[in-house]
XYZ file of C-alpha atoms in Angstrom:
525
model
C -25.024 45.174 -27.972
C -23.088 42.306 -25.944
C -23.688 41.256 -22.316
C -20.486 41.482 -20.376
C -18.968 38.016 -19.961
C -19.782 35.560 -17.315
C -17.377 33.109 -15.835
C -19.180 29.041 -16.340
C -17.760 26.039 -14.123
C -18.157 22.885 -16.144
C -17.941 19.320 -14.442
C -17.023 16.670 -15.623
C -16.867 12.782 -14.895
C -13.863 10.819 -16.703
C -13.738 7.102 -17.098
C -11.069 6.672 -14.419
C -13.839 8.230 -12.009
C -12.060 11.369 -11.296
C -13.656 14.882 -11.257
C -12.616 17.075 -13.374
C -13.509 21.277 -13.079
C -13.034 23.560 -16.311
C -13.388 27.230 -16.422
C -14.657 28.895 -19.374
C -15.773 32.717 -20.483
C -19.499 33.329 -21.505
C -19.603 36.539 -23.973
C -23.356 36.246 -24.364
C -26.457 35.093 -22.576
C -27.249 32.831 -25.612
C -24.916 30.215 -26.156
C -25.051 27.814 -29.201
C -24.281 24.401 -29.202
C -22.007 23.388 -32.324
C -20.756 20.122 -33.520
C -18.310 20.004 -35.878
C -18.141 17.191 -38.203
C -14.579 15.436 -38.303
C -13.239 14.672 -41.786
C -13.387 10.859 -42.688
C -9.992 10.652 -44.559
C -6.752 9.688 -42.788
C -4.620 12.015 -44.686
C -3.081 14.928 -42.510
C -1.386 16.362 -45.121
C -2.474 20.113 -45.592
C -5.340 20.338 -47.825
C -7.967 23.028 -48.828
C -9.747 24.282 -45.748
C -13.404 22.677 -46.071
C -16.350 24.750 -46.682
C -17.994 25.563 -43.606
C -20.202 23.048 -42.087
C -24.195 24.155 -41.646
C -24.841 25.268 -37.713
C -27.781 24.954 -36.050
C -28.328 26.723 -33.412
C -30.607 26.861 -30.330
C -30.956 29.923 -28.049
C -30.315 29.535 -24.187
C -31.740 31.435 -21.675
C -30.990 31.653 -17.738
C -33.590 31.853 -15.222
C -31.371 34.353 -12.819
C -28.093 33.232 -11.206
C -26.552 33.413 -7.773
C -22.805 33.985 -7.655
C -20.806 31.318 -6.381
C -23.473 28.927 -7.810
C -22.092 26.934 -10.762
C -25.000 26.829 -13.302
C -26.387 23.654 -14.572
C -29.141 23.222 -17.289
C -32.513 23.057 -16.104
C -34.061 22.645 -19.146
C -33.477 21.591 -22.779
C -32.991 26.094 -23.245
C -32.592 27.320 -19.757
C -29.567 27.476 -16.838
C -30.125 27.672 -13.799
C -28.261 27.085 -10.256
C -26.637 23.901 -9.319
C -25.661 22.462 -5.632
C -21.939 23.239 -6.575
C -20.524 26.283 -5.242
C -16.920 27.424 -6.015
C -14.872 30.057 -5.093
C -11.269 31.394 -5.938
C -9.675 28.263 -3.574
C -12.195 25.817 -2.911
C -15.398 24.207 -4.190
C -18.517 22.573 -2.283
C -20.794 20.277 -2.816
C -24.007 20.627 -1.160
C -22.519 23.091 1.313
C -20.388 26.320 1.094
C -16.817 26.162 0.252
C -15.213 25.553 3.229
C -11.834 27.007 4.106
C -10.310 23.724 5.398
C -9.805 22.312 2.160
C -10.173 22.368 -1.656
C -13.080 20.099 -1.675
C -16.366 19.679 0.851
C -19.105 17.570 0.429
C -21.935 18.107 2.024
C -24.002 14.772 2.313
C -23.779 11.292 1.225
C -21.661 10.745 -1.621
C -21.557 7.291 -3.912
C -18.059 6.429 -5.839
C -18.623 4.216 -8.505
C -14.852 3.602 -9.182
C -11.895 2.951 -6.700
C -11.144 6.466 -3.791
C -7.815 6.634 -3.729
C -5.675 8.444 -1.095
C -1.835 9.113 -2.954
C 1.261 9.114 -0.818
C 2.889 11.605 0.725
C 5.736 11.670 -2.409
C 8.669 9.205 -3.135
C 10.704 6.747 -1.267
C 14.303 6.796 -1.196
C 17.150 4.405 0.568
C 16.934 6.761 3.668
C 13.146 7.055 4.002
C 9.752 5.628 3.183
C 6.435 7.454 2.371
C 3.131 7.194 3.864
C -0.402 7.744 2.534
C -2.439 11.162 2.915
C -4.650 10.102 6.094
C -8.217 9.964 6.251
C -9.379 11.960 9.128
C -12.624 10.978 11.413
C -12.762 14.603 13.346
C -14.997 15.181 16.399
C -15.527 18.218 18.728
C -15.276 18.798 22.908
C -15.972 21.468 25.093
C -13.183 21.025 27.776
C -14.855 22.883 31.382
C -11.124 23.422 32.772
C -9.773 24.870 29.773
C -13.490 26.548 28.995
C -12.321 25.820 25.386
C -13.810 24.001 22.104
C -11.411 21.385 20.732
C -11.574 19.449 17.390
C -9.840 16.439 17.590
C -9.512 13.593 15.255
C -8.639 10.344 14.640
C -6.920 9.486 11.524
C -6.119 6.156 9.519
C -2.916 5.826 6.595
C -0.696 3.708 5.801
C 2.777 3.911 6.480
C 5.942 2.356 5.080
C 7.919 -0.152 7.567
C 11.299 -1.551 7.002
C 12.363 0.752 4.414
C 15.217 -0.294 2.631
C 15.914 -4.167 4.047
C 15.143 -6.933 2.166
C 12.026 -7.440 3.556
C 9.948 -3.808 3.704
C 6.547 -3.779 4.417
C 3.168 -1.728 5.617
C 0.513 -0.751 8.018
C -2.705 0.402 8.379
C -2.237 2.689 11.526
C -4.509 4.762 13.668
C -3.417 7.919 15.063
C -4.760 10.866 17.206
C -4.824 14.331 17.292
C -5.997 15.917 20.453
C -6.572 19.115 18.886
C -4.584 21.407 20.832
C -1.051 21.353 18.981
C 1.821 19.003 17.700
C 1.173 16.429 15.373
C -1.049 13.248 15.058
C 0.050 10.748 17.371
C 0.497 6.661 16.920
C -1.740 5.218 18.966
C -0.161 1.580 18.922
C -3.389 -0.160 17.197
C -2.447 -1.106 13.528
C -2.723 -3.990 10.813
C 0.008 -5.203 9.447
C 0.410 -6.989 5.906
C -0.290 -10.407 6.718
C -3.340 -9.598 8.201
C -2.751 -9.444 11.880
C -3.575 -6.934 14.444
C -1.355 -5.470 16.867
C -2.555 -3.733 20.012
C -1.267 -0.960 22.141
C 1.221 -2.155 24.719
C -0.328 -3.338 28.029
C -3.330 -3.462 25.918
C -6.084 -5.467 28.225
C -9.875 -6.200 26.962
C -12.558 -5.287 29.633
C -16.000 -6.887 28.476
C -19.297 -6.720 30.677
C -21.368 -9.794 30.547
C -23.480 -9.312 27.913
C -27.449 -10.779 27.632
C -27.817 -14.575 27.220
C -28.246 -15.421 23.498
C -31.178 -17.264 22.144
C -32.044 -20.928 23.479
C -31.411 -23.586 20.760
C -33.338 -25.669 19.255
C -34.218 -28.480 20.796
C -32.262 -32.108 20.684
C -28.701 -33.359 22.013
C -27.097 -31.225 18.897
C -27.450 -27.917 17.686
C -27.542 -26.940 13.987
C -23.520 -26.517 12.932
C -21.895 -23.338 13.216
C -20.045 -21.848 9.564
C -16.743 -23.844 8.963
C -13.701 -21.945 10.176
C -10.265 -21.212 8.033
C -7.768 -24.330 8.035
C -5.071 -24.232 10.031
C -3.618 -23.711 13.041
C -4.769 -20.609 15.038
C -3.159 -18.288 17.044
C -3.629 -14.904 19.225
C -0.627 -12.620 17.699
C -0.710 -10.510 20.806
C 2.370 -8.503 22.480
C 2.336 -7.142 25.834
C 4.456 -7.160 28.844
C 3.706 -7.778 32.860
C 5.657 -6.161 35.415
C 6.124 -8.289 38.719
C 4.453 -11.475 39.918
C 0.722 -12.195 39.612
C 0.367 -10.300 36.388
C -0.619 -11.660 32.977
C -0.370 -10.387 29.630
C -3.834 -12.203 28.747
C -6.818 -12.650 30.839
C -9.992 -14.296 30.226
C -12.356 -13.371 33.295
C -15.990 -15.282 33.184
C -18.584 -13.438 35.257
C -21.306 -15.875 35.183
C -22.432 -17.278 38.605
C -22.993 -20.678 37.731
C -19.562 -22.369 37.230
C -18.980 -22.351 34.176
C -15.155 -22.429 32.575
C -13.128 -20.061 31.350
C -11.396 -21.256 28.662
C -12.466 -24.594 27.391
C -9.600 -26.518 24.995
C -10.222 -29.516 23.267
C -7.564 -31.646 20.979
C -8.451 -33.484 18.290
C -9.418 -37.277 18.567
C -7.471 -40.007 16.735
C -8.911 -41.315 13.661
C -7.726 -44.685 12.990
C -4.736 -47.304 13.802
C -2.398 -46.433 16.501
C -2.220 -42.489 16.785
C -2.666 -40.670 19.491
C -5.522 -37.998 19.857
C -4.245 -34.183 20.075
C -3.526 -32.338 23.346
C -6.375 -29.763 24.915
C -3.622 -27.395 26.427
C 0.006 -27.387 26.395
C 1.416 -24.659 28.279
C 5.174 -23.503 28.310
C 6.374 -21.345 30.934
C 9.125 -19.187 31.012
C 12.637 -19.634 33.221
C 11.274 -20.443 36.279
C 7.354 -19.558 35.414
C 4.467 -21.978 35.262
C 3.459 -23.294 32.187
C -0.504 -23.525 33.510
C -1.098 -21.826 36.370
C -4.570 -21.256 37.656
C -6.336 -20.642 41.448
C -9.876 -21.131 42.521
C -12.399 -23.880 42.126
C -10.565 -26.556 40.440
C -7.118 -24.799 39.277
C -7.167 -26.916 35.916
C -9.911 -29.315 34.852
C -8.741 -31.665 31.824
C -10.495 -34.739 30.421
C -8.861 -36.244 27.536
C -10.399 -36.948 24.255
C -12.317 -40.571 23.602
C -10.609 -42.875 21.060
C -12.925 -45.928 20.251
C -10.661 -47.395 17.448
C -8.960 -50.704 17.957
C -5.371 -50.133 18.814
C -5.844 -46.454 20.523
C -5.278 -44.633 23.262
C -7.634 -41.778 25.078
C -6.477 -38.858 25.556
C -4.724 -37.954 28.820
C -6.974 -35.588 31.414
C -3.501 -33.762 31.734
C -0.055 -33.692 30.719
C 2.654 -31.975 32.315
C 6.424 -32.016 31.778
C 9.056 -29.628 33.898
C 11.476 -27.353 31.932
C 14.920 -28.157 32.179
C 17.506 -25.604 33.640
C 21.023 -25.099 33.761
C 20.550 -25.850 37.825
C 18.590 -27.918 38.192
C 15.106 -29.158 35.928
C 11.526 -28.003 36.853
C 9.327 -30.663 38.350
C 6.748 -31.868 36.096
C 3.724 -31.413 38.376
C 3.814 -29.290 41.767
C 0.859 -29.426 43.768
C -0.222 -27.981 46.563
C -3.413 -27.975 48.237
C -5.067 -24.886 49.588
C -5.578 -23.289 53.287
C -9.560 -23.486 54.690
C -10.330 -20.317 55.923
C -13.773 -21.301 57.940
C -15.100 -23.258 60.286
C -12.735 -25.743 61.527
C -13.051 -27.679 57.746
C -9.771 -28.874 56.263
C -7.581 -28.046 53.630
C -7.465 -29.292 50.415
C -5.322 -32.121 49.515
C -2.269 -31.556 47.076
C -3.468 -34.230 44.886
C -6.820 -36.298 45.176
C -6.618 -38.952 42.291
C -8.881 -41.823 41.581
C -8.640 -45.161 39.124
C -11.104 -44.974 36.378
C -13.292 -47.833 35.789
C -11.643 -51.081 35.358
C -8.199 -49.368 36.186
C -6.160 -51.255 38.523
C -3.908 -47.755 40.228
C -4.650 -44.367 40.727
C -1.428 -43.669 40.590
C 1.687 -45.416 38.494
C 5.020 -44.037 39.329
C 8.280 -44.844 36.844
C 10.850 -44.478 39.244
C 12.257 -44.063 42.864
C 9.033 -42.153 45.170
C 9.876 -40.330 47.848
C 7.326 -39.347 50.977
C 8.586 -37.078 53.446
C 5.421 -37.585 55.622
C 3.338 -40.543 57.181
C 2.161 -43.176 54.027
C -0.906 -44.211 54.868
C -2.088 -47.300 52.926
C -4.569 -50.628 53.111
C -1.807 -52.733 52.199
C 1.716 -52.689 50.800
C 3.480 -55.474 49.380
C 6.479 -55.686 46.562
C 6.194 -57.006 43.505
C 8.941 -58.254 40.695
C 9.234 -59.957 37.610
C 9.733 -63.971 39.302
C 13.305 -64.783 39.718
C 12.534 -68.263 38.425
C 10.319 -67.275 35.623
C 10.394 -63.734 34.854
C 9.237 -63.750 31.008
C 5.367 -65.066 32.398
C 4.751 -64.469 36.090
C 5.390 -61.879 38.885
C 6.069 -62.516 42.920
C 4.693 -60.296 45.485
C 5.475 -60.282 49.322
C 3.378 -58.357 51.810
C 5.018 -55.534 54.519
C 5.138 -56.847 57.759
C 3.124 -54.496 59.945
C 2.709 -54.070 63.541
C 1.241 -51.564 65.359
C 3.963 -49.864 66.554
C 6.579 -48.045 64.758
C 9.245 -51.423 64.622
C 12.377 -51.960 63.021
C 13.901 -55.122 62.707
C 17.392 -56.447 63.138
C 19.216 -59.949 62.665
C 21.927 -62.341 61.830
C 24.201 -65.379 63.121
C 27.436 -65.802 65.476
C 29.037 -68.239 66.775
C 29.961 -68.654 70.073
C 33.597 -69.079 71.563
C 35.540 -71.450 73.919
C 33.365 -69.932 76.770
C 30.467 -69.866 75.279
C 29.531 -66.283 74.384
C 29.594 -64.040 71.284
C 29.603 -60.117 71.300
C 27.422 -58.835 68.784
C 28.164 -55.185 67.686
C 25.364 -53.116 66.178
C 25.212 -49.264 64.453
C 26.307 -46.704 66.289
C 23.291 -45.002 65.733
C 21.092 -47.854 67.275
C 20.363 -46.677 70.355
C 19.731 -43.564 69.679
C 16.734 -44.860 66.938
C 15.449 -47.503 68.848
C 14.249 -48.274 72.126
C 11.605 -51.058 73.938
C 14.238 -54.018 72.587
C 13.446 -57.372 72.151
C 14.962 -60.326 71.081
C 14.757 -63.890 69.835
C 17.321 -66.306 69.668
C 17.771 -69.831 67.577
C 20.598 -72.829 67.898
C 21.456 -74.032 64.653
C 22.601 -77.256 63.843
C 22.414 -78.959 67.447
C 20.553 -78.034 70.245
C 22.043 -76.036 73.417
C 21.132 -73.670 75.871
C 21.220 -70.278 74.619
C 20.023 -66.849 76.647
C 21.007 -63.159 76.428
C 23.825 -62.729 79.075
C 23.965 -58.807 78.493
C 21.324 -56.419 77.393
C 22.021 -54.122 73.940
C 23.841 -51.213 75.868
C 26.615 -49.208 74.271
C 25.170 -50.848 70.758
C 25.834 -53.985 71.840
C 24.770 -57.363 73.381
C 26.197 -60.793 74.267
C 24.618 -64.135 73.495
C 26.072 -67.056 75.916
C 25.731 -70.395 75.326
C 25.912 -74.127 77.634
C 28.883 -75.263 74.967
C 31.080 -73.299 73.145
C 31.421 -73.134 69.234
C 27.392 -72.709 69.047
C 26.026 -70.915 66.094
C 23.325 -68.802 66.759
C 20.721 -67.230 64.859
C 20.070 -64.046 66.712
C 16.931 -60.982 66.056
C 16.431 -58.364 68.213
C 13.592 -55.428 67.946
C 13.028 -51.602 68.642
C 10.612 -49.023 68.664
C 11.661 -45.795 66.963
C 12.441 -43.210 69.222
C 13.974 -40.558 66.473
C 12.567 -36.750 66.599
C 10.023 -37.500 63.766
C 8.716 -40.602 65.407
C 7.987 -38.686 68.804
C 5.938 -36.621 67.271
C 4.077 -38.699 64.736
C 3.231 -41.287 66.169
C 0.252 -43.498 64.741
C -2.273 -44.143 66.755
C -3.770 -47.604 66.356
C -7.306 -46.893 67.027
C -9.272 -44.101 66.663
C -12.933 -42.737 65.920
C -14.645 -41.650 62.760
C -14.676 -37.883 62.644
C -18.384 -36.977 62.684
C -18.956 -36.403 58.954
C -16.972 -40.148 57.855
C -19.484 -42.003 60.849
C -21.355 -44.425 59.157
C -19.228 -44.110 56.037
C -16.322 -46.547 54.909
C -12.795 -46.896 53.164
C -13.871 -49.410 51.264
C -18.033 -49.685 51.015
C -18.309 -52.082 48.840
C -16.487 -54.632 51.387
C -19.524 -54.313 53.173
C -22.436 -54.054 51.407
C -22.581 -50.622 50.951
C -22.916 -48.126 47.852
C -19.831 -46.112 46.644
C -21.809 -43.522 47.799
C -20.830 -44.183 51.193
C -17.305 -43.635 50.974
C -15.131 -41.991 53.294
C -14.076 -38.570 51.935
C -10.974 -38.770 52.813
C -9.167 -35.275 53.750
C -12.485 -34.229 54.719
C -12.657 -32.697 51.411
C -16.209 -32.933 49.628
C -14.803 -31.594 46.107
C -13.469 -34.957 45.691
C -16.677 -37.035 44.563
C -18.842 -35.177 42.113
């Protein structure tokens, strides 16, 4: 008498690392293995049916069964239960079926070939086809709603640029709030040449984070892992809406001064080259290309070069953008407010000559100073008139210590003796305090001022007529500017620049003892 049949799950593993699942009938609880021996010869045409092969047979026995439990031998005679269970829509693996899907694992799981997720189905010239997503699903209890949600994040890749001539991929990570609708994009993806793209607006808050380990001892450091070769870049999109926003922001928290961004360019190596550039920034329409606030706004120092025939590198390099008005100025500087005490601002620029540098400034071109220049000296200098291949001539400003201006020429008196000489019509009305010297030329003869410089002008008179005089006269400005500017000749040290000098070294002194000019103590560090 026959048992009634049993239903058996086989597994099985191919070589392409797929699982496979076949069904099969059991009509007995003893079930023989039989191998059938497959003839040698390569002839299929029909021949005599071979007498049957010799079976040997071993009786199996099960040790009880659970149903829903695919069996499994247990022994070289016996079946018993395995961890697979199966039903009529699903199978599990360590865990019940579930009702989510056709296959749950439940525990670790090892592949041993390549996991692959298929696409969605076919592309055609009016759409492309993503991948099946992998989904990383989580739970909440939501105290408004009083509800459990499971949400989930979820990676595939999805066709871009579907029928162009250049069509492409990402790697894109959506999310599913679990309440209803679809998976969402969340705007973080890669894309096929390996860069990253962020949400928009996307910013990075990062906490300080401890102080790595102290290094080893030495001016160097052990070198870090070379990094790829080439130039590199941050391939970051974003957008700021009105001023005093930035699309990227590198905040340091540290307390002890140090940078935020630190940018080095490459030194020259040999002949006449020039070393790379630490920053270049490029600003848009009317934007800055660096701008920066705080401490020192920008701090540059330009690369070394010790090779014959080189250059350092500059501390800082600006250049203004052009513009259909008008072109941007290359540097605009502007020092800041004090807000304590009764200390003073900051200067718009504070430069000094390095070592062995003859100008702390050079300027190619006309300068223009809309306020008082205040100098040691001034003089002019030009390539010599009479030799201007070797040598240069220099004159010095004639200085007083008022605000003067100058005027002179010649005339020539007439049959009675005087000359008229007319002046600007602005004259007056510049100068005031006149005075006035006054030359013969050619023979001597008594020469005086017979009227004062009123109406912008004054007469010279003479003992003889036909005298040629050489004439100068002098004023004080009087304009609005001058009225309310004036220089004062003398004055005291303020209190922090007593016992401190312009020029220390004139006297014996250290550099430390220089005036800070500005009152400004940023200046020497």
């Amino acid at each position: 008498m026959s048992n009634p049949p049993r239903q058996l799950l086989l597994c099985f593993l191919s070589r392409f690392g797929l699982l496979y699942l076949l069904a099969a009938t059991i009509y007995s609880t003893t079930i023989y293995a039989q191998q059938i021996a497959t003839p040698a010869t390569s002839d299929i045409r029909p021949q005599r049916e071979a007498a049957a092969a010799t079976v040997t047979s071993t009786p199996v026995t099960t040790g009880g069964g659970t149903t829903g439990l695919v069996p499994v031998f247990t022994g070289a005679s016996t079946v018993g239960n395995s961890i697979i269970r199966a039903n009529s829509t699903s199978v599990g693996i360590g865990v019940a079926p579930s009702s989510y899907g056709v296959l749950d694992v439940g525990g670790p799981a090892i592949f041993r070939g390549s996991l692959g997720l298929a696409r969605t189905g076919n592309a055609s010239p009016s759409t492309g086809t993503n991948s099946v997503p992998l989904l990383f699903g989580f739970q909440y209890y939501n105290s408004a709603a009083k509800f459990v949600y499971n949400p989930y994040f979820s990676l595939q890749a999805e066709a871009t640029g579907n029928n162009t001539a250049n069509p492409a991929g990402t790697m894109s990570l959506l999310y599913y709030n679990g309440i209803g609708g679809k998976p969402a994009e969340t705007g973080f993806y890669f894309n096929t040449n390996g860069t990253i793209h962020f949400a928009p607006s996307q910013t990075f808050p990062i906490d300080a984070g401890p102080s790595g380990p102290q290094g080893p001892a030495g001016a160097t450091g052990p070198a870090g892992s070379q990094g790829p070769a080439g130039a590199l870049s941050l391939p970051y999109q974003g957008s700021a809406d009105g001023q005093g926003y930035y699309v990227f922001t590198i905040l340091n928290t540290a307390t002890d001064g140090s940078g935020g961004i630190y940018a080095r360019g490459a030194q020259s190596s040999g002949g006449s080259a020039d070393g790379g550039v630490g920053v270049k920034g490029l600003g848009g329409g009317n934007g800055s290309g660096v701008g920066s606030s705080g401490g020192d706004g920008v701090g540059g120092m330009g690369s070394a070069s010790f090779t014959a025939g080189t250059y350092g590198g500059n501390g800082g390099t600006f250049r203004g953008g052009q513009g259909a008005g008008a072109g941007g100025d290359g540097v605009l500087a502007i020092g800041a407010d004090s807000v304590g005490g009764n200390a003073a601002g900051g200067n718009g620029i504070d430069a000094y000559a390095g070592a062995g540098a003859v100008y702390a400034g050079a300027f190619h071109g006309n300068v223009d100073v809309s306020g008082n220049l205040s100098k040691a000296g001034g003089s002019f200098r030009i390539d010599h008139p009479l030799d201007p291949e070797n040598k240069y001539l220099s004159h010095s400003f004639v200085e007083s210590p008022d605000m003067k201006n100058i005027y002179d020429g010649n005339a020539i008196t007439d049959s009675s003796g005087r000359a008229t000489v007319e002046l600007p019509d602005w004259f007056e009305a510049l100068n005031r305090d006149f005075r006035y010297q006054l030359t013969t030329i050619g023979r001597p003869a008594k020469v005086w001022i017979a009227a004062k410089v009123s109406n912008n002008r004054f007469i010279i008179q003479t003992d003889e007529p036909g005298v040629e005089v050489s004439w100068q006269v002098t004023g004080i400005r009087q304009d609005a500017w001058a009225k309310a500017h004036r220089i004062p000749v003398v004055e005291d040290k303020a209190i922090p620049d007593k016992g401190k000098f312009l020029h220390p070294e004139l006297f014996g002194h250290p550099e430390e003892d220089t005036v800070m000019q500005g009152s400004n103590p940023r200046r020497h560090r």
